[in-house]
PDB file of C-alpha atoms in Angstrom:
ATOM      1  CA  UNK A  26      52.037  93.170 -39.253  1.00 66.00           C
ATOM      2  CA  UNK A  27      55.390  92.659 -39.868  1.00 69.00           C
ATOM      3  CA  UNK A  28      57.569  95.252 -41.609  1.00 76.00           C
ATOM      4  CA  UNK A  29      58.203  92.659 -44.435  1.00 79.00           C
ATOM      5  CA  UNK A  30      53.962  91.944 -44.412  1.00 81.00           C
ATOM      6  CA  UNK A  31      53.817  88.865 -43.626  1.00 89.00           C
ATOM      7  CA  UNK A  32      51.458  88.840 -40.170  1.00 93.00           C
ATOM      8  CA  UNK A  33      53.823  86.814 -36.800  1.00 93.00           C
ATOM      9  CA  UNK A  34      53.083  82.542 -35.793  1.00 93.00           C
ATOM     10  CA  UNK A  35      50.830  83.186 -33.539  1.00 94.00           C
ATOM     11  CA  UNK A  36      48.606  85.191 -34.519  1.00 94.00           C
ATOM     12  CA  UNK A  37      48.651  82.576 -38.174  1.00 95.00           C
ATOM     13  CA  UNK A  38      48.243  80.385 -35.748  1.00 95.00           C
ATOM     14  CA  UNK A  39      45.642  82.176 -33.154  1.00 96.00           C
ATOM     15  CA  UNK A  40      43.327  82.505 -36.256  1.00 97.00           C
ATOM     16  CA  UNK A  41      42.073  79.372 -37.270  1.00 97.00           C
ATOM     17  CA  UNK A  42      42.385  78.410 -33.123  1.00 96.00           C
ATOM     18  CA  UNK A  43      39.530  81.514 -33.380  1.00 96.00           C
ATOM     19  CA  UNK A  44      37.141  79.614 -36.184  1.00 97.00           C
ATOM     20  CA  UNK A  45      37.525  76.356 -34.821  1.00 97.00           C
ATOM     21  CA  UNK A  46      35.895  77.476 -30.888  1.00 96.00           C
ATOM     22  CA  UNK A  47      33.222  79.953 -32.320  1.00 96.00           C
ATOM     23  CA  UNK A  48      32.241  76.604 -34.884  1.00 97.00           C
ATOM     24  CA  UNK A  49      31.784  75.025 -32.073  1.00 97.00           C
ATOM     25  CA  UNK A  50      30.146  77.134 -29.452  1.00 97.00           C
ATOM     26  CA  UNK A  51      27.573  78.262 -32.482  1.00 97.00           C
ATOM     27  CA  UNK A  52      27.015  74.541 -32.938  1.00 98.00           C
ATOM     28  CA  UNK A  53      26.545  74.103 -28.964  1.00 97.00           C
ATOM     29  CA  UNK A  54      24.316  76.879 -28.901  1.00 97.00           C
ATOM     30  CA  UNK A  55      22.130  75.514 -31.431  1.00 98.00           C
ATOM     31  CA  UNK A  56      21.924  72.101 -29.651  1.00 98.00           C
ATOM     32  CA  UNK A  57      20.511  73.680 -26.442  1.00 97.00           C
ATOM     33  CA  UNK A  58      24.127  74.147 -24.819  1.00 97.00           C
ATOM     34  CA  UNK A  59      23.787  77.843 -25.001  1.00 96.00           C
ATOM     35  CA  UNK A  60      24.644  78.133 -21.847  1.00 96.00           C
ATOM     36  CA  UNK A  61      28.225  77.508 -22.512  1.00 97.00           C
ATOM     37  CA  UNK A  62      30.552  80.692 -22.052  1.00 96.00           C
ATOM     38  CA  UNK A  63      33.962  80.754 -24.246  1.00 95.00           C
ATOM     39  CA  UNK A  64      36.369  81.192 -20.759  1.00 96.00           C
ATOM     40  CA  UNK A  65      33.567  77.790 -19.381  1.00 97.00           C
ATOM     41  CA  UNK A  66      34.732  75.812 -23.238  1.00 95.00           C
ATOM     42  CA  UNK A  67      38.487  76.867 -21.826  1.00 94.00           C
ATOM     43  CA  UNK A  68      38.148  75.478 -18.528  1.00 96.00           C
ATOM     44  CA  UNK A  69      36.606  72.680 -19.668  1.00 96.00           C
ATOM     45  CA  UNK A  70      38.199  71.256 -22.589  1.00 94.00           C
ATOM     46  CA  UNK A  71      41.269  71.089 -19.634  1.00 95.00           C
ATOM     47  CA  UNK A  72      40.119  67.983 -18.322  1.00 97.00           C
ATOM     48  CA  UNK A  73      41.990  64.807 -18.619  1.00 95.00           C
ATOM     49  CA  UNK A  74      40.345  61.952 -19.396  1.00 95.00           C
ATOM     50  CA  UNK A  75      40.034  60.537 -15.534  1.00 95.00           C
ATOM     51  CA  UNK A  76      39.427  63.971 -14.012  1.00 97.00           C
ATOM     52  CA  UNK A  77      41.808  67.254 -13.561  1.00 97.00           C
ATOM     53  CA  UNK A  78      42.550  69.482 -10.244  1.00 97.00           C
ATOM     54  CA  UNK A  79      41.140  71.995 -10.583  1.00 96.00           C
ATOM     55  CA  UNK A  80      44.862  74.273  -9.720  1.00 95.00           C
ATOM     56  CA  UNK A  81      46.191  71.766 -12.717  1.00 96.00           C
ATOM     57  CA  UNK A  82      43.530  73.729 -15.022  1.00 96.00           C
ATOM     58  CA  UNK A  83      44.050  77.011 -13.332  1.00 96.00           C
ATOM     59  CA  UNK A  84      47.598  76.870 -14.415  1.00 95.00           C
ATOM     60  CA  UNK A  85      46.873  75.006 -17.994  1.00 94.00           C
ATOM     61  CA  UNK A  86      44.117  77.543 -19.055  1.00 93.00           C
ATOM     62  CA  UNK A  87      46.577  80.775 -17.094  1.00 94.00           C
ATOM     63  CA  UNK A  88      43.998  82.526 -14.675  1.00 95.00           C
ATOM     64  CA  UNK A  89      44.423  82.831 -11.067  1.00 97.00           C
ATOM     65  CA  UNK A  90      42.745  79.398  -8.881  1.00 97.00           C
ATOM     66  CA  UNK A  91      39.586  81.519  -8.073  1.00 98.00           C
ATOM     67  CA  UNK A  92      39.011  82.931 -11.784  1.00 97.00           C
ATOM     68  CA  UNK A  93      38.969  78.295 -12.634  1.00 97.00           C
ATOM     69  CA  UNK A  94      36.870  78.166  -8.733  1.00 97.00           C
ATOM     70  CA  UNK A  95      34.200  80.008 -10.138  1.00 98.00           C
ATOM     71  CA  UNK A  96      34.148  79.080 -14.193  1.00 98.00           C
ATOM     72  CA  UNK A  97      33.360  74.799 -12.708  1.00 98.00           C
ATOM     73  CA  UNK A  98      31.716  76.261 -10.348  1.00 98.00           C
ATOM     74  CA  UNK A  99      29.608  77.476 -12.723  1.00 98.00           C
ATOM     75  CA  UNK A 100      30.043  74.341 -15.570  1.00 98.00           C
ATOM     76  CA  UNK A 101      29.797  72.158 -12.163  1.00 98.00           C
ATOM     77  CA  UNK A 102      25.632  74.083 -11.621  1.00 98.00           C
ATOM     78  CA  UNK A 103      25.000  73.163 -14.633  1.00 97.00           C
ATOM     79  CA  UNK A 104      25.610  69.539 -14.671  1.00 98.00           C
ATOM     80  CA  UNK A 105      28.745  70.191 -17.152  1.00 98.00           C
ATOM     81  CA  UNK A 106      31.251  68.158 -14.947  1.00 98.00           C
ATOM     82  CA  UNK A 107      31.352  67.165 -11.312  1.00 98.00           C
ATOM     83  CA  UNK A 108      33.964  67.011  -8.562  1.00 97.00           C
ATOM     84  CA  UNK A 109      35.072  63.723  -6.387  1.00 96.00           C
ATOM     85  CA  UNK A 110      37.524  62.864  -4.713  1.00 95.00           C
ATOM     86  CA  UNK A 111      40.896  62.335  -5.403  1.00 94.00           C
ATOM     87  CA  UNK A 112      42.151  58.292  -5.434  1.00 93.00           C
ATOM     88  CA  UNK A 113      45.743  59.574  -4.506  1.00 91.00           C
ATOM     89  CA  UNK A 114      45.094  62.465  -2.632  1.00 90.00           C
ATOM     90  CA  UNK A 115      42.221  61.926  -0.132  1.00 84.00           C
ATOM     91  CA  UNK A 116      42.977  66.417   0.744  1.00 90.00           C
ATOM     92  CA  UNK A 117      42.301  66.814  -3.312  1.00 91.00           C
ATOM     93  CA  UNK A 118      40.005  66.731  -5.572  1.00 95.00           C
ATOM     94  CA  UNK A 119      38.437  66.353  -8.909  1.00 97.00           C
ATOM     95  CA  UNK A 120      36.960  68.041 -11.796  1.00 98.00           C
ATOM     96  CA  UNK A 121      35.432  65.510 -13.920  1.00 98.00           C
ATOM     97  CA  UNK A 122      32.923  65.846 -17.109  1.00 98.00           C
ATOM     98  CA  UNK A 123      29.672  64.512 -15.759  1.00 98.00           C
ATOM     99  CA  UNK A 124      27.232  62.930 -18.422  1.00 96.00           C
ATOM    100  CA  UNK A 125      26.019  66.378 -19.591  1.00 97.00           C
ATOM    101  CA  UNK A 126      28.985  67.218 -20.056  1.00 97.00           C
ATOM    102  CA  UNK A 127      29.982  63.516 -22.074  1.00 97.00           C
ATOM    103  CA  UNK A 128      26.966  65.857 -24.332  1.00 97.00           C
ATOM    104  CA  UNK A 129      28.541  68.562 -25.156  1.00 97.00           C
ATOM    105  CA  UNK A 130      31.900  66.805 -26.063  1.00 96.00           C
ATOM    106  CA  UNK A 131      30.280  64.369 -28.320  1.00 97.00           C
ATOM    107  CA  UNK A 132      28.758  67.703 -30.457  1.00 98.00           C
ATOM    108  CA  UNK A 133      32.731  69.399 -29.497  1.00 97.00           C
ATOM    109  CA  UNK A 134      34.097  66.524 -31.340  1.00 97.00           C
ATOM    110  CA  UNK A 135      31.483  65.458 -34.866  1.00 98.00           C
ATOM    111  CA  UNK A 136      32.247  69.962 -35.106  1.00 98.00           C
ATOM    112  CA  UNK A 137      35.830  69.944 -34.942  1.00 97.00           C
ATOM    113  CA  UNK A 138      35.639  66.896 -37.694  1.00 98.00           C
ATOM    114  CA  UNK A 139      33.713  68.920 -39.974  1.00 98.00           C
ATOM    115  CA  UNK A 140      35.673  71.963 -39.737  1.00 98.00           C
ATOM    116  CA  UNK A 141      38.780  70.151 -40.024  1.00 97.00           C
ATOM    117  CA  UNK A 142      37.364  68.383 -42.993  1.00 98.00           C
ATOM    118  CA  UNK A 143      36.208  71.837 -44.553  1.00 98.00           C
ATOM    119  CA  UNK A 144      40.073  72.686 -43.781  1.00 98.00           C
ATOM    120  CA  UNK A 145      41.557  69.813 -45.131  1.00 98.00           C
ATOM    121  CA  UNK A 146      39.669  70.881 -48.339  1.00 98.00           C
ATOM    122  CA  UNK A 147      40.383  73.827 -48.992  1.00 98.00           C
ATOM    123  CA  UNK A 148      44.589  73.307 -48.290  1.00 98.00           C
ATOM    124  CA  UNK A 149      44.928  69.809 -49.895  1.00 98.00           C
ATOM    125  CA  UNK A 150      45.762  66.127 -47.975  1.00 97.00           C
ATOM    126  CA  UNK A 151      49.682  67.142 -48.078  1.00 98.00           C
ATOM    127  CA  UNK A 152      50.167  70.241 -47.263  1.00 98.00           C
ATOM    128  CA  UNK A 153      46.972  69.879 -44.235  1.00 98.00           C
ATOM    129  CA  UNK A 154      49.636  66.446 -43.865  1.00 98.00           C
ATOM    130  CA  UNK A 155      52.579  69.336 -43.556  1.00 98.00           C
ATOM    131  CA  UNK A 156      50.697  71.205 -40.632  1.00 97.00           C
ATOM    132  CA  UNK A 157      49.783  68.851 -39.061  1.00 97.00           C
ATOM    133  CA  UNK A 158      53.349  67.821 -38.242  1.00 97.00           C
ATOM    134  CA  UNK A 159      54.932  71.433 -38.063  1.00 97.00           C
ATOM    135  CA  UNK A 160      52.269  72.334 -35.825  1.00 96.00           C
ATOM    136  CA  UNK A 161      52.879  68.636 -33.746  1.00 96.00           C
ATOM    137  CA  UNK A 162      56.655  69.894 -34.088  1.00 97.00           C
ATOM    138  CA  UNK A 163      56.250  72.928 -32.275  1.00 96.00           C
ATOM    139  CA  UNK A 164      53.940  72.240 -29.596  1.00 94.00           C
ATOM    140  CA  UNK A 165      57.823  70.429 -28.603  1.00 95.00           C
ATOM    141  CA  UNK A 166      58.516  73.828 -27.441  1.00 95.00           C
ATOM    142  CA  UNK A 167      55.654  75.730 -26.957  1.00 93.00           C
ATOM    143  CA  UNK A 168      53.374  73.575 -24.410  1.00 89.00           C
ATOM    144  CA  UNK A 169      54.207  72.373 -21.347  1.00 89.00           C
ATOM    145  CA  UNK A 170      51.058  71.032 -20.293  1.00 84.00           C
ATOM    146  CA  UNK A 171      51.596  68.087 -23.415  1.00 77.00           C
TER     147      UNK A 171
END
């Protein structure tokens, strides 16, 4: 807590993120995807629509390439992702979402929409729009991967 009684903006952004993440993981477990860990989910969430290189996943998740590789190995064994050749570089491979992973994404997106609707009902449409606009502007200077 700051001397003025306010919490810093980073923490204030973290609390709703943590709540959303917890809700998504609980829904995934309830849907039968109970083998996904928070760390695996954070890596998988960074996989682009056409696939993403392991080095990029590691950089975006702020983990070592070895850690990202270990998590991707686990996700691959569970059938959530697959590795395929990178069409732009024959030496590289891309991590892509596999069919089972697509089912996970569908559950996650549904829960995310539910949570956002709850937050919007709590804050009101105007405050929700203002919050989204402010966070999107803040992302311009805080997200090097946008």
